[in-house]
Coordinates of C-alpha atoms and ligand atoms in Angstrom, one line a residue:
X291 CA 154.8 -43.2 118.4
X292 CA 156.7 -46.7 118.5
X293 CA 160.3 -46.4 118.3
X294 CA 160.8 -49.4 116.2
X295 CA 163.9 -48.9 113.9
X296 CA 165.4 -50.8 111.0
X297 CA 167.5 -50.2 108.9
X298 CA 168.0 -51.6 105.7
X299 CA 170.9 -52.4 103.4
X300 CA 170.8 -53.3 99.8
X301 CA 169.0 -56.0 99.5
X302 CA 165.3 -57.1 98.8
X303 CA 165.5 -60.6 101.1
X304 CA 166.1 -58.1 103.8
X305 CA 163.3 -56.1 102.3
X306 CA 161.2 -58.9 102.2
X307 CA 162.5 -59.9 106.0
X308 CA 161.6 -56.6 107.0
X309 CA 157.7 -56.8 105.8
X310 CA 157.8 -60.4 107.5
X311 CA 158.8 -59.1 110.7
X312 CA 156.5 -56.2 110.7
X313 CA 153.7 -58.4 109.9
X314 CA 154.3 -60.9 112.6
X315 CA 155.4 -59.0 115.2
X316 CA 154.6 -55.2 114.9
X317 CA 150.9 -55.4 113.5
X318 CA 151.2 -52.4 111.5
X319 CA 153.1 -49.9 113.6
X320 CA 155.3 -47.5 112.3
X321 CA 158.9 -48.5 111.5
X322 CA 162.0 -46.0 110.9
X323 CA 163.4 -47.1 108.2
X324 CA 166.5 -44.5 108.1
X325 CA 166.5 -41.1 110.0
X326 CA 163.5 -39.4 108.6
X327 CA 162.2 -42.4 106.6
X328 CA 159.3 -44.3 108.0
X329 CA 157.1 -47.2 107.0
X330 CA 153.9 -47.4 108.0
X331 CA 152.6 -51.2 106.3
X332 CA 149.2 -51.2 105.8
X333 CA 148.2 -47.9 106.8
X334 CA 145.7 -46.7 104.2
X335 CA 142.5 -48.3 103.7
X336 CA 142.4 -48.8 99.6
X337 CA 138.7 -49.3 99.2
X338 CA 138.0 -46.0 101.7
X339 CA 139.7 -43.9 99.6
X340 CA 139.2 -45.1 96.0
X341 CA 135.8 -42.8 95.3
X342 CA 138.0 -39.7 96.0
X343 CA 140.7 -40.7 93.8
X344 CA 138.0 -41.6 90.7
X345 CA 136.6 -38.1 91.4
X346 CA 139.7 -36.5 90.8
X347 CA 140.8 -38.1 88.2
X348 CA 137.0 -37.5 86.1
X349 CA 137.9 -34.1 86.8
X350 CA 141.6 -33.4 86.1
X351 CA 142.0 -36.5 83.5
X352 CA 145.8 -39.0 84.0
X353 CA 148.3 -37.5 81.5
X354 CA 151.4 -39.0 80.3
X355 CA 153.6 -35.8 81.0
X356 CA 156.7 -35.0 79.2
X357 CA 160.2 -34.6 80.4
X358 CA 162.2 -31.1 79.4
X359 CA 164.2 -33.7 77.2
X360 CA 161.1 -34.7 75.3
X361 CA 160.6 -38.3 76.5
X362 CA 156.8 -39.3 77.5
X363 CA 156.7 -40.6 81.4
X364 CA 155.9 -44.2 81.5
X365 CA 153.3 -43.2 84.4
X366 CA 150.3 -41.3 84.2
X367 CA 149.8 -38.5 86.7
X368 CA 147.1 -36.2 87.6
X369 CA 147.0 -34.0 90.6
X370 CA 144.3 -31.9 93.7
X371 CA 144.9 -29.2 95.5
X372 CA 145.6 -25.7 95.4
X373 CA 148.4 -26.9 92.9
X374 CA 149.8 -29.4 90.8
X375 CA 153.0 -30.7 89.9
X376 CA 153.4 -30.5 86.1
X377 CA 156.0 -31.6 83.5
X378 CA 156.5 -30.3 79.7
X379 CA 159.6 -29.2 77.7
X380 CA 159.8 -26.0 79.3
X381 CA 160.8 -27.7 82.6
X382 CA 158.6 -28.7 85.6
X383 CA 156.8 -27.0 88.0
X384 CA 153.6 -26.5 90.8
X385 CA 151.2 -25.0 88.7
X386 CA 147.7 -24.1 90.0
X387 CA 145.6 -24.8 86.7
X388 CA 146.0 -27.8 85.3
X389 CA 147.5 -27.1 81.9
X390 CA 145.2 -29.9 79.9
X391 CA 141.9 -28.0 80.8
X392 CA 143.6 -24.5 82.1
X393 CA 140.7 -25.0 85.3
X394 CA 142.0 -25.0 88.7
X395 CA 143.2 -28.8 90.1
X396 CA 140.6 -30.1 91.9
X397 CA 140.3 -29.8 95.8
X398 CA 142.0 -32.4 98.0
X399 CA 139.1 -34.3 98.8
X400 CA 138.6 -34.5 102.7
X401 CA 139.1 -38.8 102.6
X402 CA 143.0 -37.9 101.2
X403 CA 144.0 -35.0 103.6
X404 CA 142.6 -36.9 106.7
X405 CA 144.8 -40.1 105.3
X406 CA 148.0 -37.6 104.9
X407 CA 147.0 -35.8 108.1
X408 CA 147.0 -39.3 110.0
X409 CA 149.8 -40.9 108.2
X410 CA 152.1 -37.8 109.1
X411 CA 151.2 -37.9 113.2
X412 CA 152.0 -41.3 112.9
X413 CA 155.6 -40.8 112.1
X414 CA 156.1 -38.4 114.1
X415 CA 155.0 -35.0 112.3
X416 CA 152.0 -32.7 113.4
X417 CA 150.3 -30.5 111.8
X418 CA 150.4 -31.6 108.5
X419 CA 148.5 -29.5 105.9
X420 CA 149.1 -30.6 102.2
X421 CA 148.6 -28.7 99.7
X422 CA 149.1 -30.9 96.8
X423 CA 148.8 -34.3 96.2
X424 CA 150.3 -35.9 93.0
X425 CA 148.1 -38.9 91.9
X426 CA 150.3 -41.2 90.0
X427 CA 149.0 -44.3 87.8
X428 CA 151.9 -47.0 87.4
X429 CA 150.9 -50.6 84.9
X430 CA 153.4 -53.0 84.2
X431 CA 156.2 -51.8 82.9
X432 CA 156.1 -48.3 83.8
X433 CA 158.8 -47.1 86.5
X434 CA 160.2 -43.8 87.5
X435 CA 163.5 -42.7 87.8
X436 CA 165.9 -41.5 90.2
X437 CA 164.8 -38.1 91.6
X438 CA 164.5 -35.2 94.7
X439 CA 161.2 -33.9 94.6
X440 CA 163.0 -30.2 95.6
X441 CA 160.1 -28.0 93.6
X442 CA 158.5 -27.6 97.1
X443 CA 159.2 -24.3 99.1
X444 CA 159.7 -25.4 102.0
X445 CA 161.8 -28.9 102.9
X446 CA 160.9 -28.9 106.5
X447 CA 157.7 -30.7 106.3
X448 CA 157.4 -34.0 104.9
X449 CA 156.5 -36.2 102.1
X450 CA 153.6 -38.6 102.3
X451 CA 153.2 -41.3 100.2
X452 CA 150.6 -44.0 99.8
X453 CA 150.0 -46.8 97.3
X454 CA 147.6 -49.0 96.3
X455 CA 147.1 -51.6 94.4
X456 CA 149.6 -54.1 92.6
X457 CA 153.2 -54.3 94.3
X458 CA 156.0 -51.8 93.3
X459 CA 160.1 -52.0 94.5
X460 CA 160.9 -48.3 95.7
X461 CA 164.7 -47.2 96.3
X462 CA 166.3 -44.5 98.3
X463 CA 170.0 -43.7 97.3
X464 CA 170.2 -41.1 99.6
X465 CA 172.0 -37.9 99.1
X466 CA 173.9 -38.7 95.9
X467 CA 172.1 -40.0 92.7
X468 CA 173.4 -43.0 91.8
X469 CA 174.2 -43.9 94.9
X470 CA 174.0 -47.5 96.2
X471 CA 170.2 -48.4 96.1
X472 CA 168.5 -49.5 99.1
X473 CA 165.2 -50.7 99.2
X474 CA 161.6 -51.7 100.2
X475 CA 158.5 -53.8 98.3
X476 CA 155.4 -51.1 98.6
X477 CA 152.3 -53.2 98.6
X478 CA 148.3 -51.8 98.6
X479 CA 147.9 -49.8 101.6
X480 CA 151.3 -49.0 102.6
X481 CA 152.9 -45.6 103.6
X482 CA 156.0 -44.1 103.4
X483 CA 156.2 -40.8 105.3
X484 CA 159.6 -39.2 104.6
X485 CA 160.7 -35.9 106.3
X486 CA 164.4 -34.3 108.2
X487 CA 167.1 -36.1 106.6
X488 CA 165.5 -38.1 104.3
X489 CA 163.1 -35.4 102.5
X490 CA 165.4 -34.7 99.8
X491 CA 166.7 -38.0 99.4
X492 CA 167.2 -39.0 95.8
X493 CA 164.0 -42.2 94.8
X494 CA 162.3 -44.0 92.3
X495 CA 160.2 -47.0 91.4
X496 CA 161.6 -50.1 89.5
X497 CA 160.1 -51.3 86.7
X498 CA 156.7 -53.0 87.6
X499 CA 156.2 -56.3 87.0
X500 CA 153.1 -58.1 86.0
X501 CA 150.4 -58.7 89.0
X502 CA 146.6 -58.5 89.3
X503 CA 145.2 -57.0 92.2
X504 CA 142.0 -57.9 93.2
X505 CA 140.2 -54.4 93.5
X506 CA 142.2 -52.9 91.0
X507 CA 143.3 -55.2 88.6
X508 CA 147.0 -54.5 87.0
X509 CA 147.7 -51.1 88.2
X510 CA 149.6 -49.6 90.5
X511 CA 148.3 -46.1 92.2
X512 CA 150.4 -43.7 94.4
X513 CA 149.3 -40.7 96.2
X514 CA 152.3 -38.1 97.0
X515 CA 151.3 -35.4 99.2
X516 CA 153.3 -31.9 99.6
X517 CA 153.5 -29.5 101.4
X518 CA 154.5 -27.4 98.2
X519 CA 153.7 -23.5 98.8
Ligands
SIN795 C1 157.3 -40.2 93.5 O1 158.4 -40.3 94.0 O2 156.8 -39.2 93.2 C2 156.4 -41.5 93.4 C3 156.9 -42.6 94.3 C4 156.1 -43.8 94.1 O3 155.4 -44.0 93.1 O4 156.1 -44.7 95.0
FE2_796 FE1 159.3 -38.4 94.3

């Protein structure tokens, strides 16, 4: 495992800096970007693992979910596994059916777990079995807001998340919401594995902006997997 660390204040020229660095110099090994936060650019091979994602989501259809508030997510989400994380007014939750068709999620296709599994060793955690894997749809304009994913049972292994697709700004704030932003461009292929001291860290996705991505056009796709039972 490299022991290649950054760390990165508020600013997306440093951001930027960051990728260019990692690009020139590191050819895609991992970088910490904060104690428990690592970067791996590039890691996932889009095109590899596009046919498990379509099979998912013929199965367990994308959903705009609703807050407990009422207000529709801007992102669609579907989810495999042995659960799924699900949103309405009653609150969210892991639920193993998925509520739309009340069938069980579908598996975690073998091409996803072997990307988690992979992504995980890389920075620096073994053993990594998810059991959930939220599929999340982003187009222009959509964006998620500042959260802890906490609903898992267990905080002591880690979250691994890929995306695809068009480009998406993703900020930490850390322990306290609203803290002072820091963050990182996430562009097709790259992972973010975050586990210890950053696993409950308070994140979200600014507002995409308009881009076309070869394979996928104007969409943005991100895979979270948990460790969530
Ligand atoms: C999430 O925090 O669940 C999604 C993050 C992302 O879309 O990059
Ligand atoms: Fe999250």
């Amino acid at each position: 495992m490299s022991s290649n660390t950054i760390f990165f204040k508020n600013s997306h020229v440093l951001a930027r800096a960051v990728r260019y660095a990692i690009a020139m110099t590191l050819l895609k090994e991992p970088v910490c970007l904060m104690p428990g936060m690592w970067y791996l650019p590039g890691f996932a091979q889009s095109r590899e693992i596009w046919p498990a994602i379509r099979q998912v989501i013929a199965a367990a259809p994308l959903r705009h979910m609703q807050t407990q508030r009422g207000f529709k997510m801007s992102v669609a989400m579907t989810n495999c596994g042995d659960v799924g994380w699900t949103s309405d007014r009653r609150g969210y939750r892991y639920s193993a059916v998925d509520p739309e068709t009340d069938q069980p999620w579908p598996e975690l296709p073998a091409a996803l777990r072997s990307l988690a599994n992979s992504a995980a060793a890389a920075a620096g955690f073994d053993d990594y079995e998810p059991d959930a894997c939220l599929i999340n749809q982003y187009k222009p304009g959509a964006q998620m807001g500042a959260h802890q994913d906490r609903n898992e049972r267990s905080f002591d292994y880690p979250i691994v998340s890929a995306s695809l697709g068009i480009p998406a700004r993703f900020f930490i704030q850390g322990e306290q919401k609203g803290g002072k932003s820091q963050s990182i461009d996430l562009h097709d292929g790259d992972v973010l594995v975050f586990g210890g001291e950053a696993r409950c860290h308070f994140h979200g996705v600014r507002k995409l902006k308009q881009a076309t991505h070869p394979q996928f056009g104007s969409v943005r796709w991100n895979l979270t997997f948990r460790v969530a039972q």
